[in-house]
Coordinates of C-alpha atoms and ligand atoms in Angstrom, one line a residue:
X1 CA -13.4 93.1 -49.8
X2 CA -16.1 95.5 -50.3
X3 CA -18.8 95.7 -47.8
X4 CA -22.6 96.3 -49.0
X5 CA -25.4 96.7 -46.8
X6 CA -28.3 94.5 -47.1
X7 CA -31.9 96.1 -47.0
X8 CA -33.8 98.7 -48.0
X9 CA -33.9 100.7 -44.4
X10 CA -33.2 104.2 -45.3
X11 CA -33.1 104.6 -41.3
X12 CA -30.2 101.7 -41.4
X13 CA -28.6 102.3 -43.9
X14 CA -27.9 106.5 -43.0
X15 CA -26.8 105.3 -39.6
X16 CA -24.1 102.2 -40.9
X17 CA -23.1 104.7 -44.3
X18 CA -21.7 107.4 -41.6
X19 CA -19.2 104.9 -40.6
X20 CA -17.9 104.9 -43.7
X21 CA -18.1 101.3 -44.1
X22 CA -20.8 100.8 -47.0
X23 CA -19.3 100.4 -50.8
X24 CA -23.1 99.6 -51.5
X25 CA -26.4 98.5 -50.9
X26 CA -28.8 95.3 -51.9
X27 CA -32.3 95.2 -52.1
X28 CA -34.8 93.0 -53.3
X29 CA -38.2 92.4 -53.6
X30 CA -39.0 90.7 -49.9
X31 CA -36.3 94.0 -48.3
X32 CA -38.4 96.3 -50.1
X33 CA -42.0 95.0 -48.8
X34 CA -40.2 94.7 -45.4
X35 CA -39.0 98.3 -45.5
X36 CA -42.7 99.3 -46.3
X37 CA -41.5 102.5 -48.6
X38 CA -42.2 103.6 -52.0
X39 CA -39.8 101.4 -54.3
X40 CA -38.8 103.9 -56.1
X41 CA -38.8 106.8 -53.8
X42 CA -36.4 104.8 -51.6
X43 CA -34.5 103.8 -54.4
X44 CA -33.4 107.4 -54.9
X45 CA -33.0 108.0 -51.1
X46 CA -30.6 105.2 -51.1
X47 CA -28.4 105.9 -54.5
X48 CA -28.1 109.9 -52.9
X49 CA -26.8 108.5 -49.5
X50 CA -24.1 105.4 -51.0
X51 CA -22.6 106.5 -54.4
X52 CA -21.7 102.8 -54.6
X53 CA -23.8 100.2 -56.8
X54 CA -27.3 99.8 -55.1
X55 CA -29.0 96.9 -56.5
X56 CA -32.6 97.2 -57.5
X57 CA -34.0 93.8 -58.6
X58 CA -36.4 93.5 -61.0
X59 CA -40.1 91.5 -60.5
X60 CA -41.1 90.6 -64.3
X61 CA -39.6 86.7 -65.4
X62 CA -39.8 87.5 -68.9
X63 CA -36.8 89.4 -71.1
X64 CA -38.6 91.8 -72.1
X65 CA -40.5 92.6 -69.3
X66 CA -37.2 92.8 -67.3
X67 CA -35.7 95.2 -69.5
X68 CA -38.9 97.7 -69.4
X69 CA -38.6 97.5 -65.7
X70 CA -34.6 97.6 -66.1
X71 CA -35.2 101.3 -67.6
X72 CA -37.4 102.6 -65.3
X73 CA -35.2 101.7 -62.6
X74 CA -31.6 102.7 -64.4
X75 CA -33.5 106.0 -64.5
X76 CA -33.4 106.6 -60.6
X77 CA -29.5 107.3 -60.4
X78 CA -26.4 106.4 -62.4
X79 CA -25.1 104.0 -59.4
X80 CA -28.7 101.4 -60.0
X81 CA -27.2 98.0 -60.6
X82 CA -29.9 95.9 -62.1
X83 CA -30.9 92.7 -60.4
X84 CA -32.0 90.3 -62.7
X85 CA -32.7 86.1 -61.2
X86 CA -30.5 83.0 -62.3
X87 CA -32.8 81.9 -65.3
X88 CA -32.6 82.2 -69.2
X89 CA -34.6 84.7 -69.4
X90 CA -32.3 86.9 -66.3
X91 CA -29.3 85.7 -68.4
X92 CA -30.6 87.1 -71.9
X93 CA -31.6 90.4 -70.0
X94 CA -28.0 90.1 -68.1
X95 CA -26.3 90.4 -71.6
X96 CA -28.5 93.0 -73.4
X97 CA -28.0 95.5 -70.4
X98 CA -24.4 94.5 -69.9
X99 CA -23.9 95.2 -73.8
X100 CA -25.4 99.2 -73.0
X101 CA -22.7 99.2 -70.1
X102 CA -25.2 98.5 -67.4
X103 CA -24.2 96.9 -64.1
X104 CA -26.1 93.7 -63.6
X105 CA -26.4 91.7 -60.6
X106 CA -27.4 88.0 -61.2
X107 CA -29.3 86.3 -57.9
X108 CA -30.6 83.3 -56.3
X109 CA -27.2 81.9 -57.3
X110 CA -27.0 78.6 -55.5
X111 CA -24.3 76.5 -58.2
X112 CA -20.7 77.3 -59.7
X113 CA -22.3 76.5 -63.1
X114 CA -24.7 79.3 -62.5
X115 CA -22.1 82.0 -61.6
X116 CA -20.2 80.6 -64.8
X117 CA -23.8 81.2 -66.6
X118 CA -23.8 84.8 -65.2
X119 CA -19.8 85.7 -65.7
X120 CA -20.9 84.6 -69.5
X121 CA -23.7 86.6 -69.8
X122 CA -21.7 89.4 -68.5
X123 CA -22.8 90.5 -65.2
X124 CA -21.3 92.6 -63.1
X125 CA -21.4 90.6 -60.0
X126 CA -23.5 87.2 -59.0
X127 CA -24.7 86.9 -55.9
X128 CA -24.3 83.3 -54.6
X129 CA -26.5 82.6 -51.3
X130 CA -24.7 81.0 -48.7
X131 CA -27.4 81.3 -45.8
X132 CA -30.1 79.7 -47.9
X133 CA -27.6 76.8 -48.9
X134 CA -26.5 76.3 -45.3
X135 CA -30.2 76.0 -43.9
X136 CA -30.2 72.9 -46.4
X137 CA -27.0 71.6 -44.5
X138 CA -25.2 72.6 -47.9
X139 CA -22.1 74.0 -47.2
X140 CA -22.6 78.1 -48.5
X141 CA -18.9 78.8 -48.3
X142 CA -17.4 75.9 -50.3
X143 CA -19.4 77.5 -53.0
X144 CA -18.0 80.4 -52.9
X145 CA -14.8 79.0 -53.1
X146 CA -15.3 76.9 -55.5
X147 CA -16.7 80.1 -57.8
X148 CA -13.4 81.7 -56.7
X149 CA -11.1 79.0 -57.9
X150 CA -13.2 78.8 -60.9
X151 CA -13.1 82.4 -62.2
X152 CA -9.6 82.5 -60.9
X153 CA -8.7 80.0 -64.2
X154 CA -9.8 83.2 -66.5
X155 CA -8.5 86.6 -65.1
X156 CA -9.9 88.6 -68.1
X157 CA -13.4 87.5 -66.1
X158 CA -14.8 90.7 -64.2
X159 CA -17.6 89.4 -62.8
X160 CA -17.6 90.2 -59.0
X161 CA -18.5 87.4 -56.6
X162 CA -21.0 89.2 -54.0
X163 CA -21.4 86.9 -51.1
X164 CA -25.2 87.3 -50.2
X165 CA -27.7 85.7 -47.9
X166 CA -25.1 86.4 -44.9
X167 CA -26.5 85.0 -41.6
X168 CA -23.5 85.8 -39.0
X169 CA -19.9 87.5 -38.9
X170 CA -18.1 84.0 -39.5
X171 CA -20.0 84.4 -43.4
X172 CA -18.0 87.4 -43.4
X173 CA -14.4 86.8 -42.1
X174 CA -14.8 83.3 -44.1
X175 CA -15.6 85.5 -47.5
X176 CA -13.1 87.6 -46.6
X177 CA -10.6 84.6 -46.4
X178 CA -11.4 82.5 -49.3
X179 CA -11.2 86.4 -51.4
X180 CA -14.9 86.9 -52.2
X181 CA -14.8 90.5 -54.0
X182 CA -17.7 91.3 -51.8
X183 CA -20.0 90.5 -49.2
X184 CA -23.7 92.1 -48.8
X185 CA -24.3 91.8 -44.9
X186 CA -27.9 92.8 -42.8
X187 CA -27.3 95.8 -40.8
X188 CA -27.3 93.5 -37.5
X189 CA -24.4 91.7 -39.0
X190 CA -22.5 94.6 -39.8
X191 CA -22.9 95.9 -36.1
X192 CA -21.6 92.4 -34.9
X193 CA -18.5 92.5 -36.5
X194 CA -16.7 95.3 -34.6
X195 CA -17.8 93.4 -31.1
X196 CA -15.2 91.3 -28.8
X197 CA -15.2 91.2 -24.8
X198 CA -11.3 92.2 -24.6
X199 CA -11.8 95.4 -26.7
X200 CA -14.5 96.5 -24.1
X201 CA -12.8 94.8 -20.9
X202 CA -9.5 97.0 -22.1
X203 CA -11.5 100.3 -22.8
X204 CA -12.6 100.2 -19.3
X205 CA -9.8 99.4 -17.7
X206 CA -7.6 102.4 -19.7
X207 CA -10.2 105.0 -18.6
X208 CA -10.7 103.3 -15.4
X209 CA -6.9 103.8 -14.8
X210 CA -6.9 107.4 -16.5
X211 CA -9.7 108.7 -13.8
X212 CA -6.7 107.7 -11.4
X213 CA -4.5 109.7 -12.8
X214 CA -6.7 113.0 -12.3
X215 CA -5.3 114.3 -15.5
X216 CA -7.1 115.3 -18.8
X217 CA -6.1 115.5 -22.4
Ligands
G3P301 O1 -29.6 90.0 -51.1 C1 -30.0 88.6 -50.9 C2 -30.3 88.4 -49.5 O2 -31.1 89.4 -49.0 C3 -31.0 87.1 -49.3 O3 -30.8 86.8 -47.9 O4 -31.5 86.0 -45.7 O5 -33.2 86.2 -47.5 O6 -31.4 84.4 -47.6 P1 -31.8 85.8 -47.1

């Protein structure tokens, strides 16, 4: 499963990219206010430090107006994946971009249906919120299963399922589990992941025992 990073903190995402962990970065519109940086000037920060896709979402709601934005953004760095939301209007802009060999991100994905719309319309991946559906008491995760099973039926499908809106590390193991191609996870999540109490209890115990030794390596 591929990990992205979700945000648009040039500070976080230099310090998580140097673990080697980050396939790729999401942004969108509330990230971008939050990160309080030039949009497009961090867009090209971000695209030089993770040459994976780094989604860049798009603000008009008409077609057209998505696809003049689409070009200005596509223009930052070949590795721009265009966000584009789950209406018609996204869906028509989905397929004209995807036609010119453009990666496309459909969000605000909240129904199988809708990632079947967005497989149609030939996006690259569809990013199904599983946070926002949970804080409905929806269950996030049988979505993403059920988009699993569902594009499973049709293997010449290559839309990507990118598990988004990720509130804690059990989002991520259960992604990992039900085979989600990949999950976009908040730099706090990411951090979580590597912790457990034994891993630390047993470092300090080896080096604990090691000083008694008196030797070094
Ligand atoms: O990339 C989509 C993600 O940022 C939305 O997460 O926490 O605003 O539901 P959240």
């Amino acid at each position: 499963m591929k990990f992205f990073i979700d945000t648009a903190d040039l500070t976080e995402i230099r310090d998580l990219a140097a673990t080697g962990m980050v396939d790729g970065v999401t942004t969108n519109p509330t990230l971008v206010a939050k990160a309080g940086r030039d949009f497009i000037e961090a867009l090209k920060e971000i695209c030089a430090l993770v040459p994976g896709p780094v989604s860049a979402e798009v603000t008009a709601l008409d077609t057209a107006g998505m696809l003049r934005e689409a070009e200005k953004l596509r223009a930052v760095a070949k590795n721009i994946a265009i966000k584009v939301p789950m209406t018609w209007d996204g869906l028509k802009a989905c397929r004209t971009l995807a036609n010119d060999g453009v990666m496309v991100n459909v969000t605000l994905c909240f129904s199988a249906n809708q990632a079947l719309l967005a497989a149609k319309a030939g996006a690259a991946f569809v990013s199904p919120f599983v946070g926002r559906l949970d804080d409905i008491s929806q269950e996030g995760m049988e979505l993403i299963a059920d988009i699993r099973d569902i594009f499973d039926n049709y293997p010449a499908l290559e839309t990507e399922i990118l598990v988004a809106s990720v509130r804690h590390p059990a989002h991520v193991l259960e992604a990992a589990r039900i085979g989600a191609d990949v999950c976009t996870i908040p730099p706090n999540v990411l951090r979580q992941l590597i912790r457990h109490p034994l891993t630390d209890a047993g470092i300090a115990a080896f080096l604990a025992d090691w000083e008694k030794s008196g030797q070094k390596i």
